[in-house]
């Protein structure tokens, strides 16, 4: 009960590896734990990413190779400005998964995600707005750049392989190629 609430250190990682992680999740746990971004962050956050991503992987029916899954679904790193405390997966999954659970492909899921996301998050001009994914979701307002980051996070939370493309916009893996993620119906944010 106590280790998840402690910071991530070599000792807490060892305890988690030995007592908290199930066999099939161990390789994903080791993949994430090897990244130094976790040092000092609550172990609970790392465990949530591993557990929810693996649970979601069992629920969805589109298949990905291991490397792609780890880099663009499991990994919580999106953009250095948007990463924040990396504690975004559970709230996004709880809000988005029920909406896409019956979808058969990533394209259809992405269309539902962007529609609901745009209903919930206001895009406003200005530099003073938070860019951290968890804060964007909580405050429901961000810049255009922050919207793209929370869009990628929402897609990843439901198992859609996604990342920021070269122009800073969300892209997703369709199963055969990277393509632009569906855009919100109202995209004018001036």
Coordinates of C-alpha atoms in Angstrom, one line a residue:
X1 CA 0.0 0.0 0.0
X2 CA 2.8 2.4 0.7
X3 CA 5.4 2.0 -2.1
X4 CA 3.1 3.5 -4.8
X5 CA 2.9 6.7 -2.9
X6 CA 6.7 7.0 -2.6
X7 CA 8.9 8.7 -5.1
X8 CA 10.5 6.7 -7.9
X9 CA 13.9 5.5 -6.8
X10 CA 16.0 2.4 -7.5
X11 CA 14.6 0.9 -4.3
X12 CA 11.0 1.6 -5.0
X13 CA 11.4 0.3 -8.6
X14 CA 12.9 -2.9 -7.2
X15 CA 10.0 -3.3 -4.8
X16 CA 7.5 -2.7 -7.6
X17 CA 9.3 -5.1 -9.9
X18 CA 9.2 -7.8 -7.3
X19 CA 5.8 -7.4 -5.7
X20 CA 3.5 -5.1 -7.7
X21 CA 4.0 -5.9 -11.4
X22 CA 2.4 -8.9 -13.0
X23 CA 4.5 -11.0 -15.3
X24 CA 3.1 -9.8 -18.6
X25 CA 3.6 -6.2 -17.6
X26 CA 7.2 -6.6 -16.5
X27 CA 8.8 -5.8 -19.8
X28 CA 6.7 -2.6 -20.3
X29 CA 7.5 -1.6 -16.7
X30 CA 11.2 -2.0 -17.3
X31 CA 10.9 0.0 -20.6
X32 CA 9.3 2.9 -18.8
X33 CA 11.4 2.7 -15.6
X34 CA 14.7 2.9 -17.6
X35 CA 13.8 6.5 -18.5
X36 CA 15.3 9.0 -16.1
X37 CA 12.2 11.2 -16.3
X38 CA 10.6 9.1 -13.5
X39 CA 13.2 10.0 -10.8
X40 CA 11.4 11.7 -8.0
X41 CA 7.9 11.3 -9.5
X42 CA 5.4 9.1 -7.6
X43 CA 5.8 5.5 -8.4
X44 CA 2.0 5.3 -8.6
X45 CA 2.1 7.4 -11.8
X46 CA 4.5 4.9 -13.5
X47 CA 2.4 2.0 -12.4
X48 CA -0.8 3.5 -13.7
X49 CA 0.8 4.0 -17.2
X50 CA 1.9 0.4 -17.3
X51 CA -1.3 -1.1 -15.9
X52 CA -3.8 1.0 -17.9
X53 CA -1.9 0.7 -21.2
X54 CA -1.8 -3.1 -20.8
X55 CA -5.4 -3.3 -19.8
X56 CA -6.4 -1.2 -22.7
X57 CA -4.3 -3.3 -25.0
X58 CA -6.4 -6.3 -24.0
X59 CA -9.6 -4.5 -24.7
X60 CA -8.9 -3.0 -28.2
X61 CA -8.6 -5.2 -31.2
X62 CA -6.1 -3.4 -33.4
X63 CA -2.6 -4.9 -33.2
X64 CA 0.7 -3.2 -33.0
X65 CA 4.3 -4.4 -32.9
X66 CA 6.0 -4.1 -29.5
X67 CA 8.4 -1.2 -30.3
X68 CA 5.6 1.0 -31.8
X69 CA 3.3 0.2 -28.9
X70 CA 6.0 1.2 -26.4
X71 CA 7.0 4.4 -28.1
X72 CA 3.6 5.9 -29.1
X73 CA 1.0 4.3 -26.8
X74 CA 2.8 3.2 -23.5
X75 CA 5.2 6.2 -23.3
X76 CA 3.7 9.2 -21.5
X77 CA 6.3 11.5 -23.1
X78 CA 4.7 13.7 -25.7
X79 CA 6.5 17.1 -25.6
X80 CA 8.8 18.5 -23.0
X81 CA 6.4 21.4 -22.4
X82 CA 3.4 19.1 -22.1
X83 CA 4.7 16.3 -20.0
X84 CA 4.4 17.9 -16.6
X85 CA 4.0 15.3 -13.9
X86 CA 3.0 12.7 -16.4
X87 CA -0.1 11.9 -14.5
X88 CA -2.6 12.1 -17.3
X89 CA -3.4 8.6 -18.4
X90 CA -6.1 7.6 -15.8
X91 CA -8.3 10.7 -16.1
X92 CA -8.1 10.6 -19.9
X93 CA -8.8 6.9 -20.1
X94 CA -11.8 7.1 -17.8
X95 CA -13.3 9.8 -20.0
X96 CA -12.4 8.6 -23.4
X97 CA -12.4 4.8 -23.3
X98 CA -16.2 4.4 -22.8
X99 CA -16.8 6.5 -25.9
X100 CA -14.5 4.4 -28.2
X101 CA -14.9 0.9 -26.7
X102 CA -16.9 -0.5 -29.6
X103 CA -14.8 1.0 -32.4
X104 CA -13.0 -1.4 -34.7
X105 CA -10.1 0.8 -36.0
X106 CA -7.9 3.7 -34.8
X107 CA -9.4 6.1 -37.4
X108 CA -12.9 5.8 -36.0
X109 CA -11.6 6.0 -32.4
X110 CA -9.6 9.2 -33.2
X111 CA -12.6 10.9 -34.7
X112 CA -14.6 10.3 -31.5
X113 CA -11.7 11.4 -29.3
X114 CA -11.2 14.7 -31.1
X115 CA -14.9 15.5 -31.1
X116 CA -15.2 14.9 -27.3
X117 CA -11.9 16.6 -26.6
X118 CA -12.9 19.8 -28.5
X119 CA -16.2 19.8 -26.6
X120 CA -14.3 19.8 -23.3
X121 CA -11.2 21.9 -24.0
X122 CA -11.3 25.5 -25.1
X123 CA -8.5 26.7 -27.4
X124 CA -7.5 30.3 -26.6
X125 CA -4.8 32.6 -27.8
X126 CA -2.1 33.6 -25.3
X127 CA 1.1 32.4 -23.7
X128 CA 0.0 32.2 -20.1
X129 CA -2.0 29.1 -20.5
X130 CA -0.8 25.8 -19.1
X131 CA 0.7 23.3 -21.6
X132 CA 0.9 20.3 -19.2
X133 CA -1.6 17.6 -20.3
X134 CA -3.1 16.9 -16.8
X135 CA -3.6 20.7 -16.1
X136 CA -5.1 21.2 -19.6
X137 CA -7.6 18.5 -18.9
X138 CA -8.4 19.8 -15.4
X139 CA -8.7 23.5 -16.4
X140 CA -10.3 22.8 -19.8
X141 CA -8.5 25.6 -21.6
X142 CA -5.2 25.8 -23.5
X143 CA -3.3 27.1 -26.5
X144 CA -3.3 25.5 -29.9
X145 CA 0.0 23.8 -29.1
X146 CA -1.4 22.5 -25.8
X147 CA -4.4 21.2 -27.6
X148 CA -2.3 19.1 -29.9
X149 CA -0.4 17.6 -26.8
X150 CA -3.6 16.8 -25.0
X151 CA -5.0 15.3 -28.2
X152 CA -2.0 13.0 -28.5
X153 CA -2.3 12.0 -24.8
X154 CA -6.1 11.3 -25.2
X155 CA -5.4 9.1 -28.2
X156 CA -2.6 7.2 -26.4
X157 CA -4.8 6.8 -23.3
X158 CA -7.3 4.7 -25.4
X159 CA -4.6 2.8 -27.3
X160 CA -4.4 4.8 -30.5
X161 CA -0.7 5.0 -31.5
X162 CA 0.0 8.8 -31.8
X163 CA 2.6 11.5 -31.6
X164 CA 3.2 15.0 -32.6
X165 CA 4.1 15.3 -36.2
X166 CA 6.8 17.5 -37.7
X167 CA 4.4 20.5 -37.8
X168 CA 3.5 20.1 -34.2
X169 CA 0.1 18.5 -35.0
X170 CA -1.2 15.2 -33.8
X171 CA -0.6 12.2 -36.1
X172 CA -1.6 8.6 -35.6
X173 CA -0.6 5.2 -37.0
X174 CA -3.4 3.8 -39.2
X175 CA -2.0 0.3 -39.2
X176 CA 0.2 0.9 -42.3
X177 CA 1.4 4.5 -42.2
X178 CA 1.4 7.7 -40.1
X179 CA -1.4 10.1 -41.1
X180 CA -2.8 13.3 -39.8
X181 CA -5.2 12.8 -36.9
X182 CA -8.8 13.9 -37.6
X183 CA -9.2 17.6 -37.0
X184 CA -11.9 19.1 -34.8
X185 CA -14.9 20.5 -36.7
X186 CA -14.3 24.0 -35.2
X187 CA -10.6 24.7 -35.6
X188 CA -10.6 28.5 -35.7
X189 CA -9.2 29.7 -32.4
X190 CA -8.5 33.4 -33.1

